[in-house]
Short mmCIF file of N, CA and C in Angstrom, two decimals:
data_model
loop_
_atom_site.label_atom_id
_atom_site.label_comp_id
_atom_site.label_asym_id
_atom_site.label_seq_id
_atom_site.Cartn_x
_atom_site.Cartn_y
_atom_site.Cartn_z
N MET S 1 182.74 139.18 -44.25
CA MET S 1 182.01 139.26 -42.95
C MET S 1 181.00 140.46 -42.82
N LEU S 2 179.98 140.60 -42.50
CA LEU S 2 179.32 141.53 -42.48
C LEU S 2 179.25 142.12 -40.72
N GLU S 3 179.49 143.44 -40.70
CA GLU S 3 179.35 143.86 -39.14
C GLU S 3 178.16 143.76 -38.50
N GLY S 4 178.19 143.32 -37.24
CA GLY S 4 177.01 142.92 -36.69
C GLY S 4 176.54 141.41 -36.90
N VAL S 5 177.08 140.86 -37.71
CA VAL S 5 176.58 139.38 -38.17
C VAL S 5 177.39 138.42 -37.59
N GLU S 6 177.56 138.15 -36.34
CA GLU S 6 178.42 137.40 -35.49
C GLU S 6 178.15 135.54 -35.63
N ASP S 7 176.66 135.45 -35.99
CA ASP S 7 176.40 134.00 -35.70
C ASP S 7 175.24 133.49 -36.72
N ILE S 8 175.32 132.31 -36.83
CA ILE S 8 174.07 131.81 -38.02
C ILE S 8 172.65 132.57 -37.64
N ASN S 9 172.32 132.69 -36.50
CA ASN S 9 170.82 133.32 -36.10
C ASN S 9 170.90 134.49 -36.49
N ALA S 10 171.89 135.47 -36.35
CA ALA S 10 172.09 136.98 -37.12
C ALA S 10 171.83 136.80 -38.59
N ALA S 11 172.48 135.78 -39.12
CA ALA S 11 172.67 135.81 -40.51
C ALA S 11 171.14 135.44 -41.05
N MET S 12 170.54 134.57 -40.51
CA MET S 12 169.17 134.26 -40.85
C MET S 12 168.34 135.27 -40.62
N SER S 13 168.62 136.32 -39.69
CA SER S 13 167.67 137.41 -39.63
C SER S 13 167.62 138.24 -41.01
N LEU S 14 168.37 138.29 -41.63
CA LEU S 14 168.78 138.88 -42.85
C LEU S 14 168.29 138.14 -44.37
N LYS S 15 168.05 136.96 -44.12
CA LYS S 15 167.28 135.92 -45.16
C LYS S 15 166.12 136.77 -45.87
N ASN S 16 166.01 136.84 -47.08
CA ASN S 16 165.10 137.39 -47.96
C ASN S 16 164.85 138.93 -47.86
N LYS S 17 166.03 139.56 -47.13
CA LYS S 17 166.17 140.93 -47.10
C LYS S 17 167.22 141.44 -48.08
N THR S 18 166.99 142.57 -48.63
CA THR S 18 167.72 143.27 -49.30
C THR S 18 168.85 144.11 -48.44
N VAL S 19 169.93 144.00 -48.40
CA VAL S 19 171.29 144.52 -47.89
C VAL S 19 172.20 145.35 -48.93
N TYR S 20 172.34 146.69 -48.34
CA TYR S 20 172.81 147.61 -49.16
C TYR S 20 174.10 147.99 -48.45
N ILE S 21 175.03 148.04 -49.40
CA ILE S 21 176.42 148.87 -48.88
C ILE S 21 177.04 149.84 -49.85
N ASP S 22 177.73 150.85 -49.09
CA ASP S 22 178.28 152.00 -49.89
C ASP S 22 179.29 151.22 -51.11
N ARG S 23 179.58 151.70 -52.26
CA ARG S 23 180.08 151.06 -53.48
C ARG S 23 181.76 151.34 -52.86
N ALA S 24 181.82 152.46 -52.32
CA ALA S 24 183.18 152.74 -51.78
C ALA S 24 183.51 151.85 -50.75
N ASP S 25 182.73 151.11 -50.06
CA ASP S 25 183.14 150.18 -48.76
C ASP S 25 183.45 148.71 -49.49
N ALA S 26 182.95 148.43 -50.60
CA ALA S 26 183.04 147.07 -50.94
C ALA S 26 184.83 147.10 -51.36
N LYS S 27 185.44 145.82 -51.05
CA LYS S 27 186.54 145.63 -51.19
C LYS S 27 186.78 144.42 -52.27
N LEU S 28 186.79 144.85 -53.50
CA LEU S 28 186.89 143.82 -54.47
C LEU S 28 188.25 143.55 -54.52
N ARG S 29 188.64 142.15 -55.16
CA ARG S 29 189.97 141.74 -55.51
C ARG S 29 190.42 142.07 -56.94
N LYS S 30 191.38 141.92 -57.11
CA LYS S 30 191.72 142.35 -58.51
C LYS S 30 191.11 141.42 -59.62
N GLY S 31 190.48 141.72 -60.71
CA GLY S 31 189.85 141.07 -61.56
C GLY S 31 187.98 140.81 -61.19
N GLU S 32 188.01 141.04 -60.08
CA GLU S 32 186.52 140.98 -59.56
C GLU S 32 185.60 142.62 -60.11
N TYR S 33 184.31 142.49 -60.21
CA TYR S 33 183.48 143.56 -60.37
C TYR S 33 182.24 143.31 -60.25
N PHE S 34 181.46 144.26 -60.11
CA PHE S 34 180.02 144.27 -59.98
C PHE S 34 179.39 143.84 -60.91
N LEU S 35 178.25 143.17 -60.87
CA LEU S 35 177.56 142.86 -62.14
C LEU S 35 177.02 143.77 -62.82
N CYS S 36 176.42 144.84 -62.20
CA CYS S 36 175.86 145.90 -62.74
C CYS S 36 176.90 146.66 -63.72
N ASP S 37 178.09 146.70 -63.56
CA ASP S 37 179.11 147.16 -64.16
C ASP S 37 179.44 146.69 -65.53
N ILE S 38 179.10 145.15 -65.90
CA ILE S 38 179.19 144.66 -67.00
C ILE S 38 178.11 144.84 -68.11
N ILE S 39 176.79 145.06 -67.40
CA ILE S 39 175.70 145.17 -68.29
C ILE S 39 175.90 146.40 -69.37
N GLY S 40 175.75 146.12 -70.61
CA GLY S 40 176.13 146.89 -71.59
C GLY S 40 177.23 146.69 -72.36
N SER S 41 177.99 145.56 -71.85
CA SER S 41 179.44 145.21 -72.52
C SER S 41 178.99 144.69 -73.93
N ARG S 42 180.12 144.80 -74.40
CA ARG S 42 180.24 144.23 -75.78
C ARG S 42 180.63 142.74 -75.55
N VAL S 43 180.04 141.71 -76.30
CA VAL S 43 180.34 140.67 -76.20
C VAL S 43 180.67 139.78 -77.62
N GLU S 44 182.18 139.14 -77.48
CA GLU S 44 182.60 138.59 -78.64
C GLU S 44 183.12 137.29 -78.56
N THR S 45 183.44 136.42 -79.60
CA THR S 45 183.91 135.28 -79.63
C THR S 45 185.16 135.44 -79.31
N GLU S 46 185.85 134.28 -79.08
CA GLU S 46 187.48 134.20 -79.24
C GLU S 46 188.06 134.49 -80.28
N ASN S 47 187.23 134.29 -81.54
CA ASN S 47 188.00 135.02 -82.72
C ASN S 47 187.32 136.51 -82.94
N GLY S 48 186.96 137.11 -82.00
CA GLY S 48 186.63 138.62 -82.45
C GLY S 48 185.52 138.78 -82.89
N GLU S 49 184.53 137.82 -83.04
CA GLU S 49 183.29 137.91 -84.02
C GLU S 49 182.19 138.69 -82.87
N LEU S 50 181.41 139.77 -83.10
CA LEU S 50 180.59 140.38 -82.32
C LEU S 50 179.60 139.35 -82.21
N VAL S 51 178.95 139.14 -81.05
CA VAL S 51 177.87 138.33 -80.78
C VAL S 51 176.68 139.42 -80.25
N GLY S 52 177.00 140.44 -79.59
CA GLY S 52 176.22 141.42 -79.24
C GLY S 52 176.41 142.11 -77.97
N THR S 53 175.35 142.68 -77.30
CA THR S 53 175.57 143.61 -76.33
C THR S 53 174.98 142.60 -74.99
N LEU S 54 175.50 142.54 -73.91
CA LEU S 54 175.08 141.88 -72.66
C LEU S 54 173.81 143.05 -71.97
N GLU S 55 172.57 142.42 -72.16
CA GLU S 55 171.49 143.19 -71.77
C GLU S 55 171.22 142.87 -70.32
N ASP S 56 171.28 141.90 -70.00
CA ASP S 56 170.70 141.51 -68.68
C ASP S 56 171.50 140.29 -68.05
N ILE S 57 171.36 140.06 -67.02
CA ILE S 57 172.01 138.84 -66.18
C ILE S 57 170.91 138.14 -65.27
N LEU S 58 170.66 136.79 -65.63
CA LEU S 58 169.73 136.22 -64.67
C LEU S 58 170.27 135.20 -63.74
N GLU S 59 170.01 135.26 -62.55
CA GLU S 59 170.51 134.44 -61.48
C GLU S 59 169.76 133.11 -61.41
N THR S 60 170.25 132.14 -61.58
CA THR S 60 169.44 130.85 -61.54
C THR S 60 170.54 129.96 -60.33
N PRO S 61 169.85 128.76 -59.61
CA PRO S 61 170.82 128.29 -58.75
C PRO S 61 171.90 127.58 -59.40
N ALA S 62 172.15 127.11 -60.59
CA ALA S 62 173.08 126.76 -61.02
C ALA S 62 174.48 127.65 -61.45
N SER S 63 173.86 128.71 -61.99
CA SER S 63 174.85 129.74 -62.32
C SER S 63 174.15 130.97 -62.93
N SER S 64 174.69 131.93 -62.97
CA SER S 64 174.23 133.14 -63.76
C SER S 64 174.38 132.68 -65.11
N VAL S 65 173.22 133.64 -65.89
CA VAL S 65 173.24 133.51 -67.25
C VAL S 65 172.94 134.77 -67.90
N TYR S 66 173.97 134.87 -68.88
CA TYR S 66 174.10 136.26 -69.73
C TYR S 66 172.84 136.15 -70.94
N ILE S 67 172.16 137.46 -70.78
CA ILE S 67 171.33 137.39 -71.82
C ILE S 67 172.14 138.63 -72.78
N VAL S 68 172.16 137.91 -74.10
CA VAL S 68 173.18 138.70 -75.11
C VAL S 68 172.17 139.06 -76.33
N ARG S 69 172.09 140.28 -76.45
CA ARG S 69 171.24 140.57 -77.78
C ARG S 69 172.33 141.37 -78.84
N GLY S 70 172.10 140.62 -79.98
CA GLY S 70 172.66 141.22 -81.30
C GLY S 70 171.86 140.87 -82.33
N GLU S 71 172.27 140.35 -83.45
CA GLU S 71 171.26 139.98 -84.48
C GLU S 71 170.39 138.83 -83.86
N ALA S 72 170.62 138.12 -83.07
CA ALA S 72 169.88 137.15 -82.24
C ALA S 72 170.14 137.35 -80.77
N GLU S 73 169.18 136.58 -80.47
CA GLU S 73 169.28 136.64 -78.65
C GLU S 73 170.05 135.17 -78.22
N HIS S 74 171.10 135.63 -77.25
CA HIS S 74 171.85 134.21 -76.73
C HIS S 74 171.52 134.23 -75.29
N MET S 75 171.54 133.00 -74.80
CA MET S 75 171.30 132.90 -73.33
C MET S 75 172.62 131.98 -72.97
N ILE S 76 173.91 132.72 -72.23
CA ILE S 76 174.95 132.15 -72.30
C ILE S 76 175.26 131.93 -70.84
N PRO S 77 175.49 130.44 -70.20
CA PRO S 77 175.75 130.20 -68.86
C PRO S 77 176.93 131.13 -68.43
N ALA S 78 177.21 131.89 -67.49
CA ALA S 78 178.31 132.50 -67.09
C ALA S 78 179.28 131.53 -66.43
N VAL S 79 179.74 130.81 -66.84
CA VAL S 79 180.66 129.46 -66.10
C VAL S 79 181.80 129.69 -67.25
N PRO S 80 183.07 129.16 -66.45
CA PRO S 80 184.48 129.03 -67.46
C PRO S 80 184.57 128.70 -68.94
N GLU S 81 183.79 127.52 -68.82
CA GLU S 81 183.60 126.97 -69.99
C GLU S 81 183.10 127.66 -71.31
N PHE S 82 182.19 128.83 -71.05
CA PHE S 82 181.70 129.63 -72.16
C PHE S 82 182.15 131.02 -71.80
N VAL S 83 182.35 131.54 -70.83
CA VAL S 83 182.65 132.76 -70.52
C VAL S 83 184.16 132.82 -70.15
N LEU S 84 184.89 133.31 -71.36
CA LEU S 84 186.41 133.05 -71.24
C LEU S 84 187.09 134.14 -70.69
N LYS S 85 186.70 135.41 -70.68
CA LYS S 85 187.29 136.47 -70.09
C LYS S 85 186.49 137.67 -70.26
N THR S 86 186.44 138.19 -69.08
CA THR S 86 185.73 139.64 -68.58
C THR S 86 186.61 140.64 -68.24
N ASP S 87 186.41 141.51 -69.39
CA ASP S 87 187.20 143.01 -68.79
C ASP S 87 186.11 144.13 -68.85
N ALA S 88 186.12 144.12 -67.42
CA ALA S 88 184.78 145.23 -67.03
C ALA S 88 185.40 146.50 -67.39
N GLU S 89 186.50 146.83 -67.25
CA GLU S 89 187.16 148.02 -67.38
C GLU S 89 187.03 148.61 -68.81
N ASN S 90 187.22 147.61 -69.56
CA ASN S 90 186.86 148.23 -71.01
C ASN S 90 185.75 147.62 -71.46
N GLY S 91 184.88 147.16 -70.83
CA GLY S 91 183.41 146.54 -71.56
C GLY S 91 183.44 145.41 -72.52
N ILE S 92 184.42 144.61 -72.34
CA ILE S 92 184.46 143.38 -73.29
C ILE S 92 184.28 142.27 -72.86
N ILE S 93 183.58 141.03 -73.09
CA ILE S 93 183.27 139.89 -72.48
C ILE S 93 183.63 138.89 -73.75
N THR S 94 184.62 138.19 -73.65
CA THR S 94 184.79 137.24 -74.96
C THR S 94 184.17 135.79 -74.33
N VAL S 95 183.28 135.22 -75.03
CA VAL S 95 182.95 134.02 -75.04
C VAL S 95 183.18 132.77 -75.86
N ARG S 96 182.75 131.51 -75.66
CA ARG S 96 182.95 130.49 -76.72
C ARG S 96 181.65 129.86 -76.45
N LEU S 97 181.01 129.99 -77.90
CA LEU S 97 179.73 129.56 -78.23
C LEU S 97 179.86 128.31 -78.77
N ILE S 98 178.72 127.61 -78.12
CA ILE S 98 178.56 126.07 -79.01
C ILE S 98 177.19 125.99 -79.82
N GLU S 99 177.19 125.20 -80.81
CA GLU S 99 176.19 125.08 -81.73
C GLU S 99 174.70 125.12 -80.88
N GLY S 100 173.92 125.99 -81.15
CA GLY S 100 172.64 125.92 -80.60
C GLY S 100 172.69 127.08 -79.67
N MET S 101 173.66 127.72 -79.33
CA MET S 101 173.41 128.66 -78.22
C MET S 101 173.18 130.29 -78.97
#
């Protein structure tokens, strides 16, 4: 809940606006992280093979898409079928790739 936003009309007044908060005020649960904190993470397969580095995150209606650059560029949907584990603290993302990814 955002302080001062008590109903749908107040919420709609913020539509298409950028809202800022102090990082210290964010109440993240265990295992949650800011997307900006995983940019630059090492991306590897579940077998430990290096895929590359997370360079960018595209926000799409269906899901976020991770742009990973290594020997090749990979676009990996940020869904549990492909992103198996995100260790933001250590900067490692474990993924499962399928043919054509």
